[in-house]
């Protein structure tokens, strides 16, 4: 087997010759057609996939639900209510878009928000039905 002579200056190299070693081409290495990239990796030269984005509503759901840790929101848990709403909407958007992430954040915000809403309902039921609590002007007093 003889190797072909190098091309003259200014000309392209000759195309692949059947006598060359398997897998060798003048233009660079090309994987055989049956090559499959391992799972989780892209084949060389492929277009990289865009980064997965976390759904903004799922982040907002968790943050708003956690805001209710502040005592001034215990009686009127408006952030928890918004956290529950954003959690439901965020989970719906994530299920419709396979590239979006954040289902766990939305679920956590949903659960934490519901816990704070249940605590607020229990508080208001106790205040309104208890004989030990009474309204004194604009405040409630429990003895």
PDB file of C-alpha atoms in Angstrom:
ATOM      1  CA  UNK A   1       0.000   0.000   0.000  1.00  0.00           C
ATOM      2  CA  UNK A   2       1.378   3.311  -0.945  1.00  0.00           C
ATOM      3  CA  UNK A   3       0.302   6.649   0.410  1.00  0.00           C
ATOM      4  CA  UNK A   4      -0.800   9.266  -2.060  1.00  0.00           C
ATOM      5  CA  UNK A   5       1.578  12.150  -2.630  1.00  0.00           C
ATOM      6  CA  UNK A   6       0.831  15.385  -0.746  1.00  0.00           C
ATOM      7  CA  UNK A   7      -1.277  17.899  -2.687  1.00  0.00           C
ATOM      8  CA  UNK A   8       0.504  20.785  -4.380  1.00  0.00           C
ATOM      9  CA  UNK A   9       0.415  24.081  -2.431  1.00  0.00           C
ATOM     10  CA  UNK A  10      -2.887  25.954  -2.738  1.00  0.00           C
ATOM     11  CA  UNK A  11      -4.994  22.889  -3.531  1.00  0.00           C
ATOM     12  CA  UNK A  12      -7.376  20.947  -1.306  1.00  0.00           C
ATOM     13  CA  UNK A  13      -6.266  17.529  -0.034  1.00  0.00           C
ATOM     14  CA  UNK A  14      -7.651  14.520  -1.901  1.00  0.00           C
ATOM     15  CA  UNK A  15     -10.868  12.898  -0.627  1.00  0.00           C
ATOM     16  CA  UNK A  16     -10.901   9.800   1.538  1.00  0.00           C
ATOM     17  CA  UNK A  17      -9.115   6.885  -0.070  1.00  0.00           C
ATOM     18  CA  UNK A  18     -10.237   3.297   0.523  1.00  0.00           C
ATOM     19  CA  UNK A  19      -6.652   2.227   1.279  1.00  0.00           C
ATOM     20  CA  UNK A  20      -6.359   4.537   4.325  1.00  0.00           C
ATOM     21  CA  UNK A  21      -6.837   3.258   7.872  1.00  0.00           C
ATOM     22  CA  UNK A  22     -10.448   2.971   9.101  1.00  0.00           C
ATOM     23  CA  UNK A  23     -11.800   6.135  10.678  1.00  0.00           C
ATOM     24  CA  UNK A  24      -9.159   8.356   9.047  1.00  0.00           C
ATOM     25  CA  UNK A  25     -10.179  11.259   6.848  1.00  0.00           C
ATOM     26  CA  UNK A  26      -8.203  14.236   5.636  1.00  0.00           C
ATOM     27  CA  UNK A  27     -10.722  16.738   7.057  1.00  0.00           C
ATOM     28  CA  UNK A  28     -10.337  15.487  10.642  1.00  0.00           C
ATOM     29  CA  UNK A  29     -11.721  12.618  12.648  1.00  0.00           C
ATOM     30  CA  UNK A  30     -15.332  11.749  12.014  1.00  0.00           C
ATOM     31  CA  UNK A  31     -16.971   9.091  14.189  1.00  0.00           C
ATOM     32  CA  UNK A  32     -18.395   6.091  12.360  1.00  0.00           C
ATOM     33  CA  UNK A  33     -22.070   6.419  11.399  1.00  0.00           C
ATOM     34  CA  UNK A  34     -23.130   3.849  13.998  1.00  0.00           C
ATOM     35  CA  UNK A  35     -21.553   5.836  16.874  1.00  0.00           C
ATOM     36  CA  UNK A  36     -23.936   6.901  19.629  1.00  0.00           C
ATOM     37  CA  UNK A  37     -22.888   9.400  22.280  1.00  0.00           C
ATOM     38  CA  UNK A  38     -23.253   8.120  25.868  1.00  0.00           C
ATOM     39  CA  UNK A  39     -26.407   9.201  27.728  1.00  0.00           C
ATOM     40  CA  UNK A  40     -26.117  12.745  29.035  1.00  0.00           C
ATOM     41  CA  UNK A  41     -23.515  13.777  26.433  1.00  0.00           C
ATOM     42  CA  UNK A  42     -23.896  15.288  23.017  1.00  0.00           C
ATOM     43  CA  UNK A  43     -22.162  14.003  19.954  1.00  0.00           C
ATOM     44  CA  UNK A  44     -19.161  16.083  18.950  1.00  0.00           C
ATOM     45  CA  UNK A  45     -20.149  18.963  16.710  1.00  0.00           C
ATOM     46  CA  UNK A  46     -23.773  18.968  17.788  1.00  0.00           C
ATOM     47  CA  UNK A  47     -25.606  22.111  18.723  1.00  0.00           C
ATOM     48  CA  UNK A  48     -25.451  22.532  22.508  1.00  0.00           C
ATOM     49  CA  UNK A  49     -28.780  22.563  24.255  1.00  0.00           C
ATOM     50  CA  UNK A  50     -29.738  25.788  25.981  1.00  0.00           C
ATOM     51  CA  UNK A  51     -29.582  25.932  29.763  1.00  0.00           C
ATOM     52  CA  UNK A  52     -32.693  24.833  31.564  1.00  0.00           C
ATOM     53  CA  UNK A  53     -34.392  27.719  33.286  1.00  0.00           C
ATOM     54  CA  UNK A  54     -36.094  27.563  36.649  1.00  0.00           C
ATOM     55  CA  UNK A  55     -39.688  28.717  36.518  1.00  0.00           C
ATOM     56  CA  UNK A  56     -39.995  32.152  38.123  1.00  0.00           C
ATOM     57  CA  UNK A  57     -43.408  31.462  39.617  1.00  0.00           C
ATOM     58  CA  UNK A  58     -42.063  28.451  41.486  1.00  0.00           C
ATOM     59  CA  UNK A  59     -39.339  30.597  43.063  1.00  0.00           C
ATOM     60  CA  UNK A  60     -41.891  33.294  43.912  1.00  0.00           C
ATOM     61  CA  UNK A  61     -44.179  30.674  45.440  1.00  0.00           C
ATOM     62  CA  UNK A  62     -41.498  29.446  47.826  1.00  0.00           C
ATOM     63  CA  UNK A  63     -40.314  32.945  48.767  1.00  0.00           C
ATOM     64  CA  UNK A  64     -43.815  34.287  49.409  1.00  0.00           C
ATOM     65  CA  UNK A  65     -44.751  31.259  51.459  1.00  0.00           C
ATOM     66  CA  UNK A  66     -41.617  31.630  53.580  1.00  0.00           C
ATOM     67  CA  UNK A  67     -42.359  35.324  54.184  1.00  0.00           C
ATOM     68  CA  UNK A  68     -45.166  34.165  56.498  1.00  0.00           C
ATOM     69  CA  UNK A  69     -42.576  33.180  59.074  1.00  0.00           C
ATOM     70  CA  UNK A  70     -42.625  36.877  60.007  1.00  0.00           C
ATOM     71  CA  UNK A  71     -45.190  37.245  62.855  1.00  0.00           C
ATOM     72  CA  UNK A  72     -46.949  40.279  61.374  1.00  0.00           C
ATOM     73  CA  UNK A  73     -48.321  38.003  58.611  1.00  0.00           C
ATOM     74  CA  UNK A  74     -49.692  35.297  60.922  1.00  0.00           C
ATOM     75  CA  UNK A  75     -53.168  36.821  61.289  1.00  0.00           C
ATOM     76  CA  UNK A  76     -53.519  37.890  57.635  1.00  0.00           C
ATOM     77  CA  UNK A  77     -51.441  35.470  55.521  1.00  0.00           C
ATOM     78  CA  UNK A  78     -51.719  37.291  52.192  1.00  0.00           C
ATOM     79  CA  UNK A  79     -48.202  36.215  51.066  1.00  0.00           C
ATOM     80  CA  UNK A  80     -49.110  32.578  51.832  1.00  0.00           C
ATOM     81  CA  UNK A  81     -52.234  32.888  49.709  1.00  0.00           C
ATOM     82  CA  UNK A  82     -50.152  34.311  46.839  1.00  0.00           C
ATOM     83  CA  UNK A  83     -47.586  31.547  47.375  1.00  0.00           C
ATOM     84  CA  UNK A  84     -50.288  28.895  47.008  1.00  0.00           C
ATOM     85  CA  UNK A  85     -51.640  30.518  43.839  1.00  0.00           C
ATOM     86  CA  UNK A  86     -48.155  30.890  42.315  1.00  0.00           C
ATOM     87  CA  UNK A  87     -47.369  27.299  43.292  1.00  0.00           C
ATOM     88  CA  UNK A  88     -50.377  25.943  41.408  1.00  0.00           C
ATOM     89  CA  UNK A  89     -49.709  28.099  38.344  1.00  0.00           C
ATOM     90  CA  UNK A  90     -45.971  27.314  38.395  1.00  0.00           C
ATOM     91  CA  UNK A  91     -46.590  23.549  38.565  1.00  0.00           C
ATOM     92  CA  UNK A  92     -48.999  23.822  35.631  1.00  0.00           C
ATOM     93  CA  UNK A  93     -46.450  25.766  33.546  1.00  0.00           C
ATOM     94  CA  UNK A  94     -43.690  23.273  34.367  1.00  0.00           C
ATOM     95  CA  UNK A  95     -45.859  20.317  33.360  1.00  0.00           C
ATOM     96  CA  UNK A  96     -46.581  22.034  30.006  1.00  0.00           C
ATOM     97  CA  UNK A  97     -42.910  22.915  29.305  1.00  0.00           C
ATOM     98  CA  UNK A  98     -40.459  19.994  29.485  1.00  0.00           C
ATOM     99  CA  UNK A  99     -37.421  22.324  29.541  1.00  0.00           C
ATOM    100  CA  UNK A 100     -38.511  24.228  32.653  1.00  0.00           C
ATOM    101  CA  UNK A 101     -37.280  23.264  36.094  1.00  0.00           C
ATOM    102  CA  UNK A 102     -38.564  24.076  39.568  1.00  0.00           C
ATOM    103  CA  UNK A 103     -41.362  21.621  40.236  1.00  0.00           C
ATOM    104  CA  UNK A 104     -39.930  20.907  43.697  1.00  0.00           C
ATOM    105  CA  UNK A 105     -39.765  24.619  44.517  1.00  0.00           C
ATOM    106  CA  UNK A 106     -43.380  25.088  43.464  1.00  0.00           C
ATOM    107  CA  UNK A 107     -44.469  22.070  45.504  1.00  0.00           C
ATOM    108  CA  UNK A 108     -42.590  23.287  48.587  1.00  0.00           C
ATOM    109  CA  UNK A 109     -44.093  26.779  48.246  1.00  0.00           C
ATOM    110  CA  UNK A 110     -47.527  25.263  47.829  1.00  0.00           C
ATOM    111  CA  UNK A 111     -47.244  23.079  50.938  1.00  0.00           C
ATOM    112  CA  UNK A 112     -45.701  25.773  53.149  1.00  0.00           C
ATOM    113  CA  UNK A 113     -48.329  28.302  52.014  1.00  0.00           C
ATOM    114  CA  UNK A 114     -51.151  25.872  52.750  1.00  0.00           C
ATOM    115  CA  UNK A 115     -49.741  25.184  56.229  1.00  0.00           C
ATOM    116  CA  UNK A 116     -49.710  28.900  57.038  1.00  0.00           C
ATOM    117  CA  UNK A 117     -53.235  29.341  55.654  1.00  0.00           C
ATOM    118  CA  UNK A 118     -54.513  26.483  57.833  1.00  0.00           C
ATOM    119  CA  UNK A 119     -52.791  27.994  60.891  1.00  0.00           C
ATOM    120  CA  UNK A 120     -54.433  31.371  60.168  1.00  0.00           C
ATOM    121  CA  UNK A 121     -57.870  29.760  59.781  1.00  0.00           C
ATOM    122  CA  UNK A 122     -57.425  27.888  63.083  1.00  0.00           C
ATOM    123  CA  UNK A 123     -56.360  31.152  64.748  1.00  0.00           C
ATOM    124  CA  UNK A 124     -59.409  33.059  63.481  1.00  0.00           C
ATOM    125  CA  UNK A 125     -61.803  30.253  64.380  1.00  0.00           C
ATOM    126  CA  UNK A 126     -60.344  30.189  67.905  1.00  0.00           C
ATOM    127  CA  UNK A 127     -60.571  33.976  68.308  1.00  0.00           C
ATOM    128  CA  UNK A 128     -64.122  34.190  66.998  1.00  0.00           C
ATOM    129  CA  UNK A 129     -65.534  31.243  68.987  1.00  0.00           C
ATOM    130  CA  UNK A 130     -63.642  31.467  72.250  1.00  0.00           C
ATOM    131  CA  UNK A 131     -65.352  32.825  75.353  1.00  0.00           C
ATOM    132  CA  UNK A 132     -61.979  34.013  76.643  1.00  0.00           C
ATOM    133  CA  UNK A 133     -61.447  36.419  73.736  1.00  0.00           C
ATOM    134  CA  UNK A 134     -63.309  39.668  73.333  1.00  0.00           C
ATOM    135  CA  UNK A 135     -63.047  42.731  71.174  1.00  0.00           C
ATOM    136  CA  UNK A 136     -61.827  45.871  72.903  1.00  0.00           C
ATOM    137  CA  UNK A 137     -62.158  48.684  70.410  1.00  0.00           C
ATOM    138  CA  UNK A 138     -59.969  47.732  67.457  1.00  0.00           C
ATOM    139  CA  UNK A 139     -58.069  44.943  69.210  1.00  0.00           C
ATOM    140  CA  UNK A 140     -58.855  41.433  70.350  1.00  0.00           C
ATOM    141  CA  UNK A 141     -57.935  40.434  73.861  1.00  0.00           C
ATOM    142  CA  UNK A 142     -57.716  36.853  75.006  1.00  0.00           C
ATOM    143  CA  UNK A 143     -57.456  36.078  78.700  1.00  0.00           C
TER     144      UNK A 143
END
